[in-house]
mmCIF file of C-alpha atoms in Angstrom:
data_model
loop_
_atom_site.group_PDB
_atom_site.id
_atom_site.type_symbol
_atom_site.label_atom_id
_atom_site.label_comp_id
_atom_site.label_asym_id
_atom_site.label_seq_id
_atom_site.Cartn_x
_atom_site.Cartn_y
_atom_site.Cartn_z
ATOM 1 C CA UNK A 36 9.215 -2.851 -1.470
ATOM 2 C CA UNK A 37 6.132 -2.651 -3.498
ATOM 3 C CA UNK A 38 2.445 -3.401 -4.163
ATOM 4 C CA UNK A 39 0.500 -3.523 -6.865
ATOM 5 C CA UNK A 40 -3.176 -3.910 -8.439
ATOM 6 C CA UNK A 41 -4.508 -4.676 -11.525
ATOM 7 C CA UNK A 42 -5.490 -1.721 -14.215
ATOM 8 C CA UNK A 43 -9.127 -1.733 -14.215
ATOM 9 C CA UNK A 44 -9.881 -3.416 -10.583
ATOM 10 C CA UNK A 45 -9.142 -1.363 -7.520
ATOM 11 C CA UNK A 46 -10.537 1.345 -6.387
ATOM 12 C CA UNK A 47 -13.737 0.006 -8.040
ATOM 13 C CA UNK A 48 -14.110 -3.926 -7.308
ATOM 14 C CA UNK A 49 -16.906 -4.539 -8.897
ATOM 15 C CA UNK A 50 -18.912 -1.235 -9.862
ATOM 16 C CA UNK A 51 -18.544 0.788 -6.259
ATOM 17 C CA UNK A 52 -16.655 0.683 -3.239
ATOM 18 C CA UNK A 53 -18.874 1.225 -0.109
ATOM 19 C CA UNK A 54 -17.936 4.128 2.445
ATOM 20 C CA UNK A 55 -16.327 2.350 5.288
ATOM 21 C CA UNK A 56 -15.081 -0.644 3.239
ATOM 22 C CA UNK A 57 -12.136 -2.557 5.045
ATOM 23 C CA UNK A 58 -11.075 -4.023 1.323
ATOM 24 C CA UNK A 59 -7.553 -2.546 0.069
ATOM 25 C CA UNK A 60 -6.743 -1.572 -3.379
ATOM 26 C CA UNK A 61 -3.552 -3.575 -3.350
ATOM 27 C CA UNK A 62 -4.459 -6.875 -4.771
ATOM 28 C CA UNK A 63 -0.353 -8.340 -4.637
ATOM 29 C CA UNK A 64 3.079 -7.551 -3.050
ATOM 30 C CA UNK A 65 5.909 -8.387 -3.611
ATOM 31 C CA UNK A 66 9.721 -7.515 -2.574
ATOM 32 C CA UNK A 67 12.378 -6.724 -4.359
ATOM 33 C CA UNK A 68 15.906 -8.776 -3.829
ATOM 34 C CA UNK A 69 18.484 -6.730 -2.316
ATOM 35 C CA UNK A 70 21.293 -8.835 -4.488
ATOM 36 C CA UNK A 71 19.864 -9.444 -7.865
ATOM 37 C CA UNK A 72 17.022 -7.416 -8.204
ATOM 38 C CA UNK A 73 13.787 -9.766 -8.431
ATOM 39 C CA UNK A 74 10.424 -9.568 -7.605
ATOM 40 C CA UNK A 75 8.767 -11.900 -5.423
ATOM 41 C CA UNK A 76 5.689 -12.203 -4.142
ATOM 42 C CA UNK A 77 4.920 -12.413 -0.682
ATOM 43 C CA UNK A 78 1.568 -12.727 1.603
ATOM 44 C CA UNK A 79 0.350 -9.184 3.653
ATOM 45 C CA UNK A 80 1.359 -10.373 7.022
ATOM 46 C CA UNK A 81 5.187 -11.058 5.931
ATOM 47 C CA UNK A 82 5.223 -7.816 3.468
ATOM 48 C CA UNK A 83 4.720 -5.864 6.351
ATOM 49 C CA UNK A 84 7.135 -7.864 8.532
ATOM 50 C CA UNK A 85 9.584 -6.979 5.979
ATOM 51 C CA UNK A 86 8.735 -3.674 5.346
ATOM 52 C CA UNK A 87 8.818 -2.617 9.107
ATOM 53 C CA UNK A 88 12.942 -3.433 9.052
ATOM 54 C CA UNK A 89 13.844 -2.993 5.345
ATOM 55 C CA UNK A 90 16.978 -0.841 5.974
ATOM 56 C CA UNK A 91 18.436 -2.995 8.663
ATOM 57 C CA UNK A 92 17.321 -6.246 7.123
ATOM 58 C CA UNK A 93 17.001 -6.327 3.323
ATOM 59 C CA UNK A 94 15.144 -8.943 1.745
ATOM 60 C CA UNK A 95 16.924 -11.922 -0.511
ATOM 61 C CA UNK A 96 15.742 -14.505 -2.312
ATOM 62 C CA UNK A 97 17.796 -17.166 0.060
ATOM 63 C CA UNK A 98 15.406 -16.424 2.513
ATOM 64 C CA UNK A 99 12.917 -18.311 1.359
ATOM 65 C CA UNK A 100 13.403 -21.932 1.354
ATOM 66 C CA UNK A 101 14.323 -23.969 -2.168
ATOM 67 C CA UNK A 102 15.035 -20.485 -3.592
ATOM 68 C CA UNK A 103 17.717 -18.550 -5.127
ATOM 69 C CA UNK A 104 18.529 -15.599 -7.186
ATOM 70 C CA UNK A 105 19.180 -18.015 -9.980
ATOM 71 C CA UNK A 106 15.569 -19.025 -9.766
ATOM 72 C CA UNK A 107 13.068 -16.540 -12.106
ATOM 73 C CA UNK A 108 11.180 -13.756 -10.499
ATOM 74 C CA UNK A 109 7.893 -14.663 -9.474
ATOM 75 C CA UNK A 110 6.727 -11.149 -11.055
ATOM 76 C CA UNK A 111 8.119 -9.092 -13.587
ATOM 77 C CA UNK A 112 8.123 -5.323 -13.326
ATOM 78 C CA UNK A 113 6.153 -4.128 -16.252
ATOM 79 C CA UNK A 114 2.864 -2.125 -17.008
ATOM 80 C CA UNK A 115 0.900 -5.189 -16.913
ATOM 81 C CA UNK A 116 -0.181 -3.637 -13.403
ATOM 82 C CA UNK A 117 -0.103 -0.667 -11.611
ATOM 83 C CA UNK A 118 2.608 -0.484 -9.402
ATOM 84 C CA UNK A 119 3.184 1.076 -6.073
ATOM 85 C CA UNK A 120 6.489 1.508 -3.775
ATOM 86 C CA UNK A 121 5.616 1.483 -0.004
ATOM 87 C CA UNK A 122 8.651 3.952 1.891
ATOM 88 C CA UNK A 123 10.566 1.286 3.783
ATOM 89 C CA UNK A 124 10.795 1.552 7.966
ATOM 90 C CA UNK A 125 7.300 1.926 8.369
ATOM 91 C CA UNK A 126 6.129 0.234 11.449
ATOM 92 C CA UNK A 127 4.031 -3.076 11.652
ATOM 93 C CA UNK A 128 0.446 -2.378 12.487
ATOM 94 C CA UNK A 129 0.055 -2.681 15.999
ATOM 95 C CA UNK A 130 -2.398 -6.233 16.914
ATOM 96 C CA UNK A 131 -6.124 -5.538 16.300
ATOM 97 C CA UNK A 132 -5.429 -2.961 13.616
ATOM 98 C CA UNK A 133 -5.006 -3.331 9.727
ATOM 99 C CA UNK A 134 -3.178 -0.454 7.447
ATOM 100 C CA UNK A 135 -5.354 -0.001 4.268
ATOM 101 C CA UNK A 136 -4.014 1.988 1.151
ATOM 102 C CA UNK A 137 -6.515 2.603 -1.083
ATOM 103 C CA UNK A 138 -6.317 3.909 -4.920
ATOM 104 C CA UNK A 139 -7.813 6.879 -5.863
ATOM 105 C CA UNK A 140 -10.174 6.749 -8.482
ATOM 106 C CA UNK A 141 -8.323 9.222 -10.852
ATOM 107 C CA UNK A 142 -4.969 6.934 -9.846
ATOM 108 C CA UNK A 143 -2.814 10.017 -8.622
ATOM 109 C CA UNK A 144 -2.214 8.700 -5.564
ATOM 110 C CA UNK A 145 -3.038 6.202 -2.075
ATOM 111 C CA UNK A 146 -4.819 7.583 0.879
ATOM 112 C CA UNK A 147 -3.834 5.348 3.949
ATOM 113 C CA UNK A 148 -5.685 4.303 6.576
ATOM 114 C CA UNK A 149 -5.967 2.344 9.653
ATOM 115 C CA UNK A 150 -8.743 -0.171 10.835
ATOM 116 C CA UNK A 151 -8.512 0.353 14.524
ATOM 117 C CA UNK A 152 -10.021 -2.339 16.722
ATOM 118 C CA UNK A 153 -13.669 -0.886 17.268
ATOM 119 C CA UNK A 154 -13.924 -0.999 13.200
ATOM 120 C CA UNK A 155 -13.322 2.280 12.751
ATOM 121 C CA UNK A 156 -10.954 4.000 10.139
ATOM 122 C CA UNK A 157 -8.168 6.260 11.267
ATOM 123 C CA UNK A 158 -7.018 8.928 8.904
ATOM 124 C CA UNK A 159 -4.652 10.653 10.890
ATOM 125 C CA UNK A 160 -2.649 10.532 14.297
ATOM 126 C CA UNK A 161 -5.325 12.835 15.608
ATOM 127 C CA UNK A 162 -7.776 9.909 14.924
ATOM 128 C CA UNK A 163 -5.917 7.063 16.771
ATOM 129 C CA UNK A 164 -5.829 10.089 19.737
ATOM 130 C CA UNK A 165 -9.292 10.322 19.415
ATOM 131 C CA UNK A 166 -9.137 6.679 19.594
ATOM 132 C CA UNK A 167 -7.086 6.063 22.526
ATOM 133 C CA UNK A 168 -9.308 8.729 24.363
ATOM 134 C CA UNK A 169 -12.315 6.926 23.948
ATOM 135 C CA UNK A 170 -11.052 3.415 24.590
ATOM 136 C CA UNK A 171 -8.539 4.041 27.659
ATOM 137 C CA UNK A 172 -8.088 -0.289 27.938
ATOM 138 C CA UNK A 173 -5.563 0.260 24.232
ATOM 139 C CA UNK A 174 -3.400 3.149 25.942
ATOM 140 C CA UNK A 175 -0.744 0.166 27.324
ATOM 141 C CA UNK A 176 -1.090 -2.053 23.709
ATOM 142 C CA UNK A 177 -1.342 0.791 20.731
ATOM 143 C CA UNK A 178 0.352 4.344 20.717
ATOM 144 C CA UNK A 179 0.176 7.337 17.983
ATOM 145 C CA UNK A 180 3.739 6.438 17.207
ATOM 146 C CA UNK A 181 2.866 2.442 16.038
ATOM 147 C CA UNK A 182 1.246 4.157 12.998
ATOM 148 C CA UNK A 183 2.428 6.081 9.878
ATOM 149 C CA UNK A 184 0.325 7.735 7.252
ATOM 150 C CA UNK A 185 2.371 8.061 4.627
ATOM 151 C CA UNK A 186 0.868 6.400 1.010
ATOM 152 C CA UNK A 187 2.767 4.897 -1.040
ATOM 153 C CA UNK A 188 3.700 6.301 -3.835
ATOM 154 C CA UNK A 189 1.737 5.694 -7.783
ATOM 155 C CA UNK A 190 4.670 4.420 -10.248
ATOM 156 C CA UNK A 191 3.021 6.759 -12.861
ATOM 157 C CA UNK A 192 4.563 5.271 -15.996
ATOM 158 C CA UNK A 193 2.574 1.885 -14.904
ATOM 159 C CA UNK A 194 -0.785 3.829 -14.783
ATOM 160 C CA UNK A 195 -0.165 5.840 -17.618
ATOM 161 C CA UNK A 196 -1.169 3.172 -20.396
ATOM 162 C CA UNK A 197 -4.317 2.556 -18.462
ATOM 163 C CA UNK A 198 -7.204 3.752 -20.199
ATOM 164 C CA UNK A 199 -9.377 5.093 -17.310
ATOM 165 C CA UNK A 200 -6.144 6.339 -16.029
ATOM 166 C CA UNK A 201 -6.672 8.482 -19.301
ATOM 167 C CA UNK A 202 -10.123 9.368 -19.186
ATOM 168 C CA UNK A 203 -9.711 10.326 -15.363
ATOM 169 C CA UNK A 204 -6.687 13.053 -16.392
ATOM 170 C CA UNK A 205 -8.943 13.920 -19.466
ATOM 171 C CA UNK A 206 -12.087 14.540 -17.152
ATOM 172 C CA UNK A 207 -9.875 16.212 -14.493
ATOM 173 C CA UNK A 208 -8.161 18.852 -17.336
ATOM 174 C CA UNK A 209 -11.748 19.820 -19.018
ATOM 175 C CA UNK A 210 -13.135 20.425 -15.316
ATOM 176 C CA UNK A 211 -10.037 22.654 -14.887
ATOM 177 C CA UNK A 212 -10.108 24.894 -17.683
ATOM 178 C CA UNK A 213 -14.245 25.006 -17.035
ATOM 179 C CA UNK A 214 -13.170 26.618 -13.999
ATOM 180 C CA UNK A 215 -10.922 29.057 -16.002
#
């Protein structure tokens, strides 16, 4: 299972991204066929579908109509884009809520959020708690365990040709040995 953005859009869609912003970095995703190995690309809703039973229920190209693995990929792994692999078994969001992953802007890694229903981002369990607390009518429809945190993870040899992946690790190095 994997997503994937652009080099040189996300994090920055346009010049900055606003505090608070409910866009995510990921711009495609796509699933990988179980049987012959393929990428295809598949809308938000049904990547998370997907994701949320991987283990049990792999994904083949059969399952979507007119298709087969004889067919061509709809997306070929490459550098073209940075790639990202999403841990498989992580649950749906629960209704009213969105799960956001959102690029760093030196490309090490995802920071994962959660757009609870008041707007707000969740960070952490401790914020859907703090959620729940203040909005009691969500105890019987969301609950801590509906959400997981975990990014997913930068394919680093699809960032590495990126040249503001470069100048990011360049900038990050000379602040390090400043420190020295």
């Amino acid at each position: 299972m994997t997503t994937g953005s652009t080099p040189g859009s996300p994090p920055s869609q346009g010049s900055q991204r606003k505090r608070g912003s409910t866009k995510d970095s990921v711009a495609l995703y796509a699933v990988q066929c179980y049987k012959c190995y393929k990428w295809s690309t598949v809308p938000k809703e049904e990547f998370e579908t997907l994701r949320e039973n991987f283990t049990k229920d792999p994904w083949f190209c059969s399952r979507r109509p007119d298709c087969s693995c004889a067919d061509d990929a709809d997306i070929e792994y490459d550098s073209s884009r940075i790639w990202v692999l999403d841990k498989p078994n992580i649950p749906k969001p629960p209704p009213g809520t969105e799960r956001l992953v959102i690029l760093r802007s030196d490309y090490s890694k995802m920071d994962t959020y959660y757009v609870m229903p008041n707007g707000k981002r969740a960070r952490c369990a401790g914020d859907v708690d703090k959620f729940l607390e203040a909005n009691p009518e969500y105890k019987n429809s969301i609950s801590v365990s509906d959400f997981s945190f975990a990014p997913p993870k930068v394919v680093e040899e699809t960032v590495s040709h990126n040249s503001a992946w470069k100048a990011a690790k360049a900038k990050k190095q000379e602040k390090a040995e400043a420190q020295k």
